[in-house]
């Protein structure tokens, strides 16, 4: 069933997930047992803890993850392990355990094996570094490689076989939640990678203590470590190493990797062998000195590189909280818990849909606000505007040029920079579509950044890569007016700082409805390599090698990303209104018809769900219509026979964008409806046969995840819904029976037409391409020529007859259809790079006639152009 989102406004509600992203990092043999039935522990706290805890209490506000950490432990004694010692950490841990109903860390373990009347240990001391620095160089004590308390605890297990203590890792972060911070100054004392002294820790608690995160993880089984029969020193070192790795992964997931400065990262890029070689090649080709070529590479690297600044990110988050609450009616987030569980230890590559400039800011803000480090974002160089570019760069953006073809030095520097990010554990974000979608559909993926990511991993396959698709759904776009101009044929305007500044007041006065951010199913790169690159043996792949399986893996990964974005779609009220109203010639419906159509659309999603990650608005049809009126999408026209809802022509063009966001969810129902637009009856077997035949083209255009047989199964299930809703009637039972619709203009026929409309123009486009091919004959047109002629035919059809949706004459859609024809070998290239075809294409065209009416087919054939043919050569003139 599609999931129903909870309604919430910013600041975002805290996640109640039980999943802990540290659970898999603790150790092999980690144990977790239910604590149900254990009597509550209410030990008396030491006097000093009560006094200091009372003093500290007003300054500390705790968030505990998971919400029920008691489920991690059982009846065995519990010893907590912290990343570092400190009085504040002990008090915070004690309070967190008390609030969560966990055993107190300030009570000794049975027999007190630690010898300190407590039940927690730490891997390091917070002020160890400052202590060492204060000593004279010749008097520095030997550096300890492990915790003495941990060593004593392990030794106690060796000498007492009955002792079995659970070692529970606990991470403490002071100052993570920016929406509650008291001011910009507190940013300077937020959590980072440095081990700070007591005074700085005190300031951090005073300024940021109300935003303290305590994260429990699954316990480490000490008995399992002892059973490995290693020497005592090796055992304590191994357990320490496992715990240190765990804490580093959690810290990296919460506050990001230990960031190097921009200068140091640029130096690493320029010192890479591949870049050195590219610099030498540049000097040879340009006839310049190596120093001049190096300066050029250095300029490229600085032009590209981000300059991440934690204070800037925190400060920006303060401002964005106010902005989001002002312009949006709420931002809903779904399925984030799975990412938080998988993030530690992985290189996360966020690959969201790209529909607005807000995508950059919104996703980074949400991740930061939910306790995940913001990614480094690939941004077009056109956004490197004065002031704004600097802020974006300090927020993690790195800028790339739109076209790098022919510039070997630049492409090498860029590839090496991405490789350094991947190897360093920096999360990355980019849009595989390359640019913002102007039609609302996902665009064909561009594999450049995916290829760089894959190659970076193959060169240094140490940290597993996880692609995280993200669907971002809006009810209203800030760029709506500019999109409308571009769809109407006006050239795209170049971004400028003045355009941005002048647009801010308009944006802040507007209501952009609700935004939904859905995290899709993550894609491990290891799985894609196992499926498409079985020849890879797991060893590092040199930069110069380009095996055949590499491009296959990149293309398959890019396609899977788009499919998983679609599988995490959100259906909001505007999507449902657009699906209904755009199906009528005048973009108008009576109130009863509109409510019935919205109800049918929701029923189809509920009974034949596209994916368990798809979310659907919980509002009733009447509430959806009222919402459309409220945000100015619908116009109500009062009439004695019943009110009519309509949208004007300009709004209809924008609504086509929101219809296209979700059209893939209704592919099966739209296909069945299209089959009955011009046919009253059709056999079950023919419905499935035609569905399998047309599916490859729909799959390529809409990034559908199923096989042809799985699509046929969805058709079967959807037919059942149509029967129950009275849209179709089964006649006979032989071979699945024959289905028929009602006669005339009944309500059921009206609803069938509305369901089929979103796909109708896709089939018209397909028939245009077939018609142009047939009219020109085999061996006449190249692929590019066919694209151009198809686009002209579609434009002319829209001008002469009924206006079409903006994507109807989108050249890229014709290109995709032609590529699919070639993949299926329905057309082939001859020796002159011209397209040839045989009778199989005619058979496909005959099937298309079942879907399209006779009049429409004749119209398409009439407007289909022929390529200009050279005339006869003139006869030579008489001398």
PDB file of N, CA and C in Angstrom, residues 278 281-282 285 300 404-414:
ATOM      1  N   UNK A 278      48.899  15.008 -17.184  1.00  0.00           N
ATOM      2  CA  UNK A 278      48.069  15.915 -17.981  1.00  0.00           C
ATOM      3  C   UNK A 278      48.707  17.291 -18.090  1.00  0.00           C
ATOM      4  N   UNK A 281      51.405  16.998 -20.700  1.00  0.00           N
ATOM      5  CA  UNK A 281      50.795  16.952 -22.037  1.00  0.00           C
ATOM      6  C   UNK A 281      50.321  18.329 -22.466  1.00  0.00           C
ATOM      7  N   UNK A 282      49.729  19.074 -21.530  1.00  0.00           N
ATOM      8  CA  UNK A 282      49.249  20.418 -21.845  1.00  0.00           C
ATOM      9  C   UNK A 282      50.410  21.315 -22.269  1.00  0.00           C
ATOM     10  N   UNK A 285      51.473  20.268 -25.838  1.00  0.00           N
ATOM     11  CA  UNK A 285      50.520  20.656 -26.884  1.00  0.00           C
ATOM     12  C   UNK A 285      50.497  22.165 -27.103  1.00  0.00           C
ATOM     13  N   UNK A 300      42.273  25.800 -12.566  1.00  0.00           N
ATOM     14  CA  UNK A 300      41.122  24.904 -12.742  1.00  0.00           C
ATOM     15  C   UNK A 300      40.701  24.309 -11.403  1.00  0.00           C
ATOM     16  N   UNK A 404      33.055  19.935 -21.029  1.00  0.00           N
ATOM     17  CA  UNK A 404      34.503  19.790 -20.815  1.00  0.00           C
ATOM     18  C   UNK A 404      35.135  19.028 -21.976  1.00  0.00           C
ATOM     19  N   UNK A 405      34.352  18.765 -23.000  1.00  0.00           N
ATOM     20  CA  UNK A 405      34.881  18.011 -24.135  1.00  0.00           C
ATOM     21  C   UNK A 405      35.995  18.808 -24.818  1.00  0.00           C
ATOM     22  N   UNK A 406      37.093  18.142 -25.085  1.00  0.00           N
ATOM     23  CA  UNK A 406      38.213  18.776 -25.769  1.00  0.00           C
ATOM     24  C   UNK A 406      39.204  19.445 -24.838  1.00  0.00           C
ATOM     25  N   UNK A 407      38.918  19.485 -23.533  1.00  0.00           N
ATOM     26  CA  UNK A 407      39.834  20.093 -22.570  1.00  0.00           C
ATOM     27  C   UNK A 407      40.342  18.984 -21.656  1.00  0.00           C
ATOM     28  N   UNK A 408      41.395  18.306 -22.091  1.00  0.00           N
ATOM     29  CA  UNK A 408      41.894  17.141 -21.368  1.00  0.00           C
ATOM     30  C   UNK A 408      42.404  17.508 -19.981  1.00  0.00           C
ATOM     31  N   UNK A 409      43.057  18.655 -19.854  1.00  0.00           N
ATOM     32  CA  UNK A 409      43.589  19.051 -18.554  1.00  0.00           C
ATOM     33  C   UNK A 409      42.465  19.290 -17.553  1.00  0.00           C
ATOM     34  N   UNK A 410      41.444  20.004 -17.974  1.00  0.00           N
ATOM     35  CA  UNK A 410      40.326  20.288 -17.071  1.00  0.00           C
ATOM     36  C   UNK A 410      39.627  19.000 -16.643  1.00  0.00           C
ATOM     37  N   UNK A 411      39.353  18.111 -17.592  1.00  0.00           N
ATOM     38  CA  UNK A 411      38.643  16.873 -17.258  1.00  0.00           C
ATOM     39  C   UNK A 411      39.474  16.003 -16.318  1.00  0.00           C
ATOM     40  N   UNK A 412      40.786  16.009 -16.479  1.00  0.00           N
ATOM     41  CA  UNK A 412      41.642  15.224 -15.577  1.00  0.00           C
ATOM     42  C   UNK A 412      41.631  15.809 -14.175  1.00  0.00           C
ATOM     43  N   UNK A 413      41.726  17.130 -14.074  1.00  0.00           N
ATOM     44  CA  UNK A 413      41.685  17.786 -12.752  1.00  0.00           C
ATOM     45  C   UNK A 413      40.343  17.505 -12.072  1.00  0.00           C
ATOM     46  N   UNK A 414      39.250  17.616 -12.827  1.00  0.00           N
ATOM     47  CA  UNK A 414      37.928  17.364 -12.255  1.00  0.00           C
ATOM     48  C   UNK A 414      37.796  15.917 -11.786  1.00  0.00           C
TER      49      UNK A 414
END
